[in-house]
Coordinates of C-alpha atoms and ligand atoms in Angstrom, one line a residue:
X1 CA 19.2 33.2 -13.8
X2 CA 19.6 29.3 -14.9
X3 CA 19.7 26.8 -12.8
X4 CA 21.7 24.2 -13.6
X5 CA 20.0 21.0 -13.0
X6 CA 22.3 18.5 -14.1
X7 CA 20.5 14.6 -13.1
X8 CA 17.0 14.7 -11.8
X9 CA 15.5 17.7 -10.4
X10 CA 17.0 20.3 -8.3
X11 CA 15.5 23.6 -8.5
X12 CA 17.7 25.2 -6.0
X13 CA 17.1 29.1 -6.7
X14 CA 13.1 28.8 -6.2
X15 CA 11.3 29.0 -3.2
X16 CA 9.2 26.3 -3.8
X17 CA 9.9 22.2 -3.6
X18 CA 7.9 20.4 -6.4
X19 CA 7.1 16.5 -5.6
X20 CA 5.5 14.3 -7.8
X21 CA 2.5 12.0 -7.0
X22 CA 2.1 9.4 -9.5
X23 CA -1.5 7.8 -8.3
X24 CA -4.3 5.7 -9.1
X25 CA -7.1 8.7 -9.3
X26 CA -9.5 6.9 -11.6
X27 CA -9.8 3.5 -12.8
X28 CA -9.9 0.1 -10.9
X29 CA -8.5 1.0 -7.3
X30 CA -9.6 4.7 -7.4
X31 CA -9.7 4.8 -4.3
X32 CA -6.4 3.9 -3.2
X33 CA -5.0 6.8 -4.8
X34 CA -7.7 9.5 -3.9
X35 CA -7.1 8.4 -0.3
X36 CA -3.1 8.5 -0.6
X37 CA -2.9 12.2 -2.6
X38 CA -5.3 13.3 0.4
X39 CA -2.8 12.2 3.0
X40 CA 0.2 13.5 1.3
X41 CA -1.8 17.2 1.0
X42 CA -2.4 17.2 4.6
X43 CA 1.4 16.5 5.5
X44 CA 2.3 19.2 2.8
X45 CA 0.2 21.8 4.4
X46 CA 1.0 21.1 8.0
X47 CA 4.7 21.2 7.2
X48 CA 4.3 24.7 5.1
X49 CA 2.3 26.0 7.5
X50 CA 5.3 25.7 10.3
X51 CA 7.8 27.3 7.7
X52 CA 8.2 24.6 5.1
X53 CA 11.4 22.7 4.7
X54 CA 14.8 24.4 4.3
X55 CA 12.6 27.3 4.3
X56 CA 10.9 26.6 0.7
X57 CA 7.3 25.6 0.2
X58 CA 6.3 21.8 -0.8
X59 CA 4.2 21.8 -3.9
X60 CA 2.6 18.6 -5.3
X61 CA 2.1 17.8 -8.8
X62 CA -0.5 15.3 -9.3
X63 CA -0.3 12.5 -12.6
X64 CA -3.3 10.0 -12.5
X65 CA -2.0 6.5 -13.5
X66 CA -5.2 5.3 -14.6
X67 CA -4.6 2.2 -12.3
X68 CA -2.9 1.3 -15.3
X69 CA 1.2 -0.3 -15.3
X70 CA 1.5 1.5 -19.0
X71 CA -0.2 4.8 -17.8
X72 CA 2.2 4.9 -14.4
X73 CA 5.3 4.8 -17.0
X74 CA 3.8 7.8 -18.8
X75 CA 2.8 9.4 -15.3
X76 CA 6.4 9.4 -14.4
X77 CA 8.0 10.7 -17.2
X78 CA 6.0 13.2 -17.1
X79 CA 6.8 14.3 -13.7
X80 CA 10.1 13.3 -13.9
X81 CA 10.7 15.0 -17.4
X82 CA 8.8 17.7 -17.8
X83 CA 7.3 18.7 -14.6
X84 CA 11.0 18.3 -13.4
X85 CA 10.4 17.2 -9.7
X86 CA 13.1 16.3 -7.5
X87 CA 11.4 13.3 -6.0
X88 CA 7.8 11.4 -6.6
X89 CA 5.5 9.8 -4.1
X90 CA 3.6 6.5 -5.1
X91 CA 2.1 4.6 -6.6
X92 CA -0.2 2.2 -4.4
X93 CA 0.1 -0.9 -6.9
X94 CA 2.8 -2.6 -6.9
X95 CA 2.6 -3.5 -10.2
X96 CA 2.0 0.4 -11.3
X97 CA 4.7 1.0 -9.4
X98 CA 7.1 -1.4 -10.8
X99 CA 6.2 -0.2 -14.0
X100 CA 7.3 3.6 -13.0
X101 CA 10.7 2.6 -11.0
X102 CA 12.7 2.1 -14.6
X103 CA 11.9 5.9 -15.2
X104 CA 13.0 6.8 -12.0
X105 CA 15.9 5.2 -12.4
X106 CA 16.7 6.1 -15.5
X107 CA 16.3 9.7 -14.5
X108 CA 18.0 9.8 -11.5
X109 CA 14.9 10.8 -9.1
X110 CA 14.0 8.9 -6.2
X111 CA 10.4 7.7 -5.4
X112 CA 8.8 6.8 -2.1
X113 CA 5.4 4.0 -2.6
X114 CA 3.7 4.7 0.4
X115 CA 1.9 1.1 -0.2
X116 CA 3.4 -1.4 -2.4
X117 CA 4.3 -4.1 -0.5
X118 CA 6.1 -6.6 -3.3
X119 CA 9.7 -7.1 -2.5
X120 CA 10.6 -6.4 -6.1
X121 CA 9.9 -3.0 -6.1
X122 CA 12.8 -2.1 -4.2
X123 CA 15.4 -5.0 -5.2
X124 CA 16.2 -6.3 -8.9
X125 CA 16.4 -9.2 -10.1
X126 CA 19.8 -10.3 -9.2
X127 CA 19.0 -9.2 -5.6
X128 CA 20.5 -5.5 -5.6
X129 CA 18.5 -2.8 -3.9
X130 CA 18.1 0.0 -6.6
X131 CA 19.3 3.1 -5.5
X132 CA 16.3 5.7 -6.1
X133 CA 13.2 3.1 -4.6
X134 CA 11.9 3.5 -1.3
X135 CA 8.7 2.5 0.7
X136 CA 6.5 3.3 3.8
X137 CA 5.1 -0.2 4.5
X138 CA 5.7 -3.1 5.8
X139 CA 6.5 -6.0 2.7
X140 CA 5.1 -9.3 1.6
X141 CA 6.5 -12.1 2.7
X142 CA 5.9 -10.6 5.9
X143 CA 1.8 -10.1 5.2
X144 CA 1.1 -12.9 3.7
X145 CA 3.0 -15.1 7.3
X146 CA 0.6 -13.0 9.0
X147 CA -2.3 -14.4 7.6
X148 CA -1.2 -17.6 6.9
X149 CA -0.3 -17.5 10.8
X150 CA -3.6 -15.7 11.9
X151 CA -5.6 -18.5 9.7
X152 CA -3.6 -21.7 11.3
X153 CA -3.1 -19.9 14.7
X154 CA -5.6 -18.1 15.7
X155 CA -8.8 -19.4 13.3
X156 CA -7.8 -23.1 13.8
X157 CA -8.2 -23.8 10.1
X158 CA -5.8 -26.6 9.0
X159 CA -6.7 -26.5 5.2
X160 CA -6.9 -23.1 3.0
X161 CA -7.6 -22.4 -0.6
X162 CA -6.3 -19.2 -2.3
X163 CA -8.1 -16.9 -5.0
X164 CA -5.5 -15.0 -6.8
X165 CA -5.9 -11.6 -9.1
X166 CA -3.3 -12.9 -12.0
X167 CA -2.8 -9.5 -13.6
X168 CA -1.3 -8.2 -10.4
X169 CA 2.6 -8.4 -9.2
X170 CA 0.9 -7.9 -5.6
X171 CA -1.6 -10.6 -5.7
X172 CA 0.6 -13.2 -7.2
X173 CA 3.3 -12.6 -4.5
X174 CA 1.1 -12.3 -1.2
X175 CA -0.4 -16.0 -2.5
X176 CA 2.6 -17.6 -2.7
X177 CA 4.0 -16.0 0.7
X178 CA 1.1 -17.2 2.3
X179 CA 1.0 -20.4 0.5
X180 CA 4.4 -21.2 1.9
X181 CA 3.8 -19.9 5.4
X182 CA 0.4 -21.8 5.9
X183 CA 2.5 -25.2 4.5
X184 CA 4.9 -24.4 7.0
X185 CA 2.6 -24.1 10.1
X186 CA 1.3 -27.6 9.1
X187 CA -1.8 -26.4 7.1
X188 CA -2.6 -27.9 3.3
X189 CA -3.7 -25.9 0.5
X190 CA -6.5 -27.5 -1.2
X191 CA -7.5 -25.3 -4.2
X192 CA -5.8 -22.9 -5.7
X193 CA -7.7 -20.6 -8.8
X194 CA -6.9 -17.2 -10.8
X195 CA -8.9 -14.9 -12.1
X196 CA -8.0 -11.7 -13.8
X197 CA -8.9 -7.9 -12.9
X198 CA -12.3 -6.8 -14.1
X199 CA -14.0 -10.2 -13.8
X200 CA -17.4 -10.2 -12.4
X201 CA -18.9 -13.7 -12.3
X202 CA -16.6 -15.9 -10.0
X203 CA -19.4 -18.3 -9.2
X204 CA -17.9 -21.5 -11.3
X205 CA -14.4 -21.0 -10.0
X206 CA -15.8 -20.8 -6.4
X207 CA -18.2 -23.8 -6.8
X208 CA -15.2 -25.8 -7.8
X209 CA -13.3 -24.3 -4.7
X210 CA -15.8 -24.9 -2.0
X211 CA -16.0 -28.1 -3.1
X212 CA -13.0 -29.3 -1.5
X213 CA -14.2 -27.4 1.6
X214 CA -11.3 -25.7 2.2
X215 CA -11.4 -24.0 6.1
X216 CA -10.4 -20.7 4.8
X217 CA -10.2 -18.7 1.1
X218 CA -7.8 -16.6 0.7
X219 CA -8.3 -13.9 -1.6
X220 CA -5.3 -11.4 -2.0
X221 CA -7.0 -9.0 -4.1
X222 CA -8.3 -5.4 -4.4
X223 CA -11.5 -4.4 -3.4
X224 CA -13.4 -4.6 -6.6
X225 CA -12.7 -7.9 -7.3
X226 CA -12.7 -9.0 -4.4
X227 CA -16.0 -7.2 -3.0
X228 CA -17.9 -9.5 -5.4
X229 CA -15.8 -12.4 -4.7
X230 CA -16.8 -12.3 -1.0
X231 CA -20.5 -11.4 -2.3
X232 CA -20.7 -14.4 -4.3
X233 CA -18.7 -16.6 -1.9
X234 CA -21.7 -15.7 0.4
X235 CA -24.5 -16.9 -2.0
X236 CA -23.3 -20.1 -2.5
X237 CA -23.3 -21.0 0.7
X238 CA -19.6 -20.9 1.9
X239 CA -20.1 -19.4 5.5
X240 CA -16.4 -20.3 6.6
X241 CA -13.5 -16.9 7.1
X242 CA -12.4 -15.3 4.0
X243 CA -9.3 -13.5 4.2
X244 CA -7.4 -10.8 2.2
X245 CA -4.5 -8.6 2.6
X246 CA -4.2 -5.0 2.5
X247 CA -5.7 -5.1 -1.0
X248 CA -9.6 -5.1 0.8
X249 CA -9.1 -1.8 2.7
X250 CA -11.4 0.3 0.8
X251 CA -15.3 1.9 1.9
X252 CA -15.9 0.5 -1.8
X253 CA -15.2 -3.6 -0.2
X254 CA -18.6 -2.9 2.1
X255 CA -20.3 -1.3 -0.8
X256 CA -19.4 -4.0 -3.1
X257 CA -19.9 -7.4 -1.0
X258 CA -22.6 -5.8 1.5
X259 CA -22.1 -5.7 5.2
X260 CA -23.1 -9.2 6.1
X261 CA -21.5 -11.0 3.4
X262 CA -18.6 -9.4 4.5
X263 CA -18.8 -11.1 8.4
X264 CA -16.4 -13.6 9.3
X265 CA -14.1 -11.7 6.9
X266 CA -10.3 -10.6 7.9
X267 CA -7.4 -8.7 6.3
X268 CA -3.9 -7.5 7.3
X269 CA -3.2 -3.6 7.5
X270 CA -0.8 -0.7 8.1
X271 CA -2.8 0.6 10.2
X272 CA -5.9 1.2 12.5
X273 CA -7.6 4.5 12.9
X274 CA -9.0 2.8 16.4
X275 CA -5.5 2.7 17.8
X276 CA -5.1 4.8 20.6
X277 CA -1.5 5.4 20.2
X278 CA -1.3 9.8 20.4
X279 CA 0.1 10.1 16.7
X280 CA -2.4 8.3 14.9
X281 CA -5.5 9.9 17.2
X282 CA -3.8 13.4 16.3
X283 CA -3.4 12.0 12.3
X284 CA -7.8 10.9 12.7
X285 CA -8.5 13.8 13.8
X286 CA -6.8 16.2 11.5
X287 CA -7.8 14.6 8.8
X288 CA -11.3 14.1 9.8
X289 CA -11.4 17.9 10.2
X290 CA -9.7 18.3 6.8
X291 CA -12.4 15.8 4.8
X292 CA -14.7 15.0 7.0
X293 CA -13.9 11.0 6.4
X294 CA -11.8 8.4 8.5
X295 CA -8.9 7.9 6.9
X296 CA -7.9 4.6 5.7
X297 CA -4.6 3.0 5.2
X298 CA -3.7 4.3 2.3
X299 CA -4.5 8.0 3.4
X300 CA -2.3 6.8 7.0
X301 CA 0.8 5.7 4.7
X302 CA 0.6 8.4 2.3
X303 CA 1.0 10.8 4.9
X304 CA 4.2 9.2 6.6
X305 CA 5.5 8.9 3.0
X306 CA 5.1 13.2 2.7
X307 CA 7.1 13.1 5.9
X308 CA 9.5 10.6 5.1
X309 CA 10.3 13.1 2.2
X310 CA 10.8 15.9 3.9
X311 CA 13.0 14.8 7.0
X312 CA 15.4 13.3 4.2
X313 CA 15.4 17.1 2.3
X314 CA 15.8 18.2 6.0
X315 CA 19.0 16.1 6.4
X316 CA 19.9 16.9 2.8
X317 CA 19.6 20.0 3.1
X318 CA 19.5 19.7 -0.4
X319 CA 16.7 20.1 -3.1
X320 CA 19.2 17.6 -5.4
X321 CA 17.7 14.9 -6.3
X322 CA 20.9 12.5 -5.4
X323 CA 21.6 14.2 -2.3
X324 CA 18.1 13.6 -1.5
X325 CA 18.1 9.8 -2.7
X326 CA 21.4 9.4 -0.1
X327 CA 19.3 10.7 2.9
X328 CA 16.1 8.8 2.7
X329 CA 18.7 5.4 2.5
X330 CA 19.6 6.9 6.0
X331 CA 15.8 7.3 7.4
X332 CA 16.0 6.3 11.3
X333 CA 13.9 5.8 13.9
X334 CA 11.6 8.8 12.0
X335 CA 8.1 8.3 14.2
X336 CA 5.5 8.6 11.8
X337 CA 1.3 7.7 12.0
X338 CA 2.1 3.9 10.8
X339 CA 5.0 3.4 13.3
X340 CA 8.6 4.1 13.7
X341 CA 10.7 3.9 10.1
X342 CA 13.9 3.0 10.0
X343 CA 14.9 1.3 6.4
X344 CA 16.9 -1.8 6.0
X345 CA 19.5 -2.3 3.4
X346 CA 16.9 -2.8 1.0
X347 CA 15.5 0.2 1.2
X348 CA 12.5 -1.4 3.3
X349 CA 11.4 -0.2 6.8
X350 CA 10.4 -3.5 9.5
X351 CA 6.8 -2.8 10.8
X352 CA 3.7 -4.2 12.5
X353 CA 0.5 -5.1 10.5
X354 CA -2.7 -5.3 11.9
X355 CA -5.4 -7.9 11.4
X356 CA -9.0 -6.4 10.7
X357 CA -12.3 -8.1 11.6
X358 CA -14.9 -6.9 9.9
X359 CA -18.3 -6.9 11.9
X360 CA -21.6 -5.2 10.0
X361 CA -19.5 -3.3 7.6
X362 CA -17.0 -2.1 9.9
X363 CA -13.3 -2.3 10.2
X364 CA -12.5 -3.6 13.7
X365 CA -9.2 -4.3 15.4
X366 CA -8.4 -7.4 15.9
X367 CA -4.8 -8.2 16.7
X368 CA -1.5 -6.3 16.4
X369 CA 2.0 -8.1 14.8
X370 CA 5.3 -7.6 15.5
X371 CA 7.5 -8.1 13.0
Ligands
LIG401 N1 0.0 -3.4 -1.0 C1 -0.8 -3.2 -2.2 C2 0.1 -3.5 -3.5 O1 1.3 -3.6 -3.3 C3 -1.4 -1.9 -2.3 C4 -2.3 -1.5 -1.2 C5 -1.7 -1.1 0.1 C6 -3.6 -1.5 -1.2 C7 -2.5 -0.7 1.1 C8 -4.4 -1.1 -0.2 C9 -3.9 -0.7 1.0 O2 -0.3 -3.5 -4.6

């Protein structure tokens, strides 16, 4: 028996559903992707343990992206091509995953990013949603108000300067969102740098920036860069907040820039494992029990992607890829660890962020806001 699989994947005679994860498992933000695959695995095995959805099995099929745009193409085709999976999870990069959406387009098979947060990963350039990208978080024009907000509002500083990671889509976005948002609140932007993944010595670029004593630096990296960044902010004497986004939520950040170096430091988030809300206690817990670790954002979002999947197959009742693809536009009020989903017309669900304090190396909570 053939089936007939026409656009995308459909494998309607077998028992089994196979998803594809196109992560970052090794490379520059390793743990971003390691942390998502783990919360996707959880959601897999807590829904096939209770039956499965329209009675099949979910199977995951795993492509390491390298952290790398060029290896996330290559990721999806594979998945897409020759693993044939009706849909993909990821990636966490929002360049990586701009790099994959032509594939999935191209093919027909929709993706889910539990994490990348820049607007042009689910609208084109003219301004069109595309059809087969979807997401689980929150997006960056909203982020980056947060912090320019939390900065003016709630730190009192009136000037900022902003450290951005020019070889990411991500970085370059949340800089100019909260560039514009900290301008609008009445704050000035004194200094304004770039430096490019991989870099290690930041120390002339910060010298020149703490020269025009800017109240804040905002950094809007990931946590390898900007580990060291806050690290070597610290040696040279800049005591003052430094911020980040979502980009710093990594056990590598504390590793990297050292507990104390890291006081006086804030970033937005999905989520908090502190919150006390019943889903995300049940969420810590089982996956505490399952790898013995708190799970991060990225492990948080992962998850409610796995589950935004499967309610839309649900609803499908479908394995076909475009039938799938029409349901997840649908996704309502679907109550997940990271809040309630419902997507917009752009394929983009409206949710809270949280701002993190850290104190000694620790993620605390510091305030919750509503979109
Ligand atoms: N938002 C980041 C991006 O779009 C990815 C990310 C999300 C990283 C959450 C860490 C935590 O590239």
């Amino acid at each position: 028996l053939f089936a007939l699989t026409g656009c995308g994947g459909s494998q309607a005679d077998s028992k089994e559903i196979k998803v594809g994860a196109n992560f970052e498992m090794t490379g520059g933000i390793a743990t971003f992707g390691q942390s998502s695959v783990n919360g996707i695995k959880l959601a897999f095995k807590e829904i096939n343990a209770t039956g499965g959805v329209i009675g099949k099995q979910l199977t995951l099929v795993v492509a390491d992206n390298k952290s790398e745009p060029s290896e996330a193409t290559s990721a999806m085709t594979k998945l897409v091509a020759q693993d044939k999976v009706v849909a993909v999870l990821g990636a966490v990069a929002s360049s990586n995953t701009l790099a994959g959406s032509q594939v999935a387009h191209d093919n027909k098979v929709p993706f889910i990013t539990p994490t990348s947060t820049n607007p042009k990963v689910t609208v084109d350039d003219s301004g069109k949603v595309k059809e087969y990208a979807f997401r689980a978080c929150f997006i960056d024009p909203f982020q980056g108000t947060v912090m320019a907000n939390f900065a003016f509002k709630s730190l009192g500083a009136k000037t900022a300067a902003v450290y951005i990671d020019n070889s990411s889509d991500y970085a370059k976005g949340l800089a100019q969102f909260f560039e514009e948002a900290f301008v609008q609140n009445g704050g000035k932007i004194v200094a304004k740098e770039a430096y490019l993944q991989k870099d290690q010595d930041f120390k002339a670029t910060l010298t020149k920036m703490k020269a025009s004593n800017p109240d804040v630096i905002f950094v809007p990296g990931y946590y390898e860069e900007a580990g060291k960044i806050v690290k070597q902010a610290r040696e040279l004497g800049y005591t003052k907040p430094l911020l980040g986004g979502d980009g710093w939520d990594s056990p590598k950040l504390v590793e990297i820039a050292g507990p104390e170096a890291l006081n006086n430091g804030f970033f937005s988030n999905h989520y908090s494992p502190e919150d006390k809300d019943p889903r995300v206690v049940k969420f810590v817990e089982s996956y505490k029990k399952e790898y013995n670790q708190v799970p991060d954002a990225l492990a948080a979002l992962g998850y409610d992607a796995a589950l935004m999947l499967a309610d839309a197959i649900k609803r499908a009742n479908s394995t076909e890829s475009g039938k799938i693809k029409d349901a997840l536009a649908q996704i309502q009020n679907l109550q997940v660890v990271s809040g309630n989903i419902t997507l917009n017309d752009y394929h983009d669900p409206v949710k809270s962020a949280i701002v993190i304090e850290m104190k000694e190396g620790k993620q605390t909570f510091k305030e919750k806001v509503n979109p």
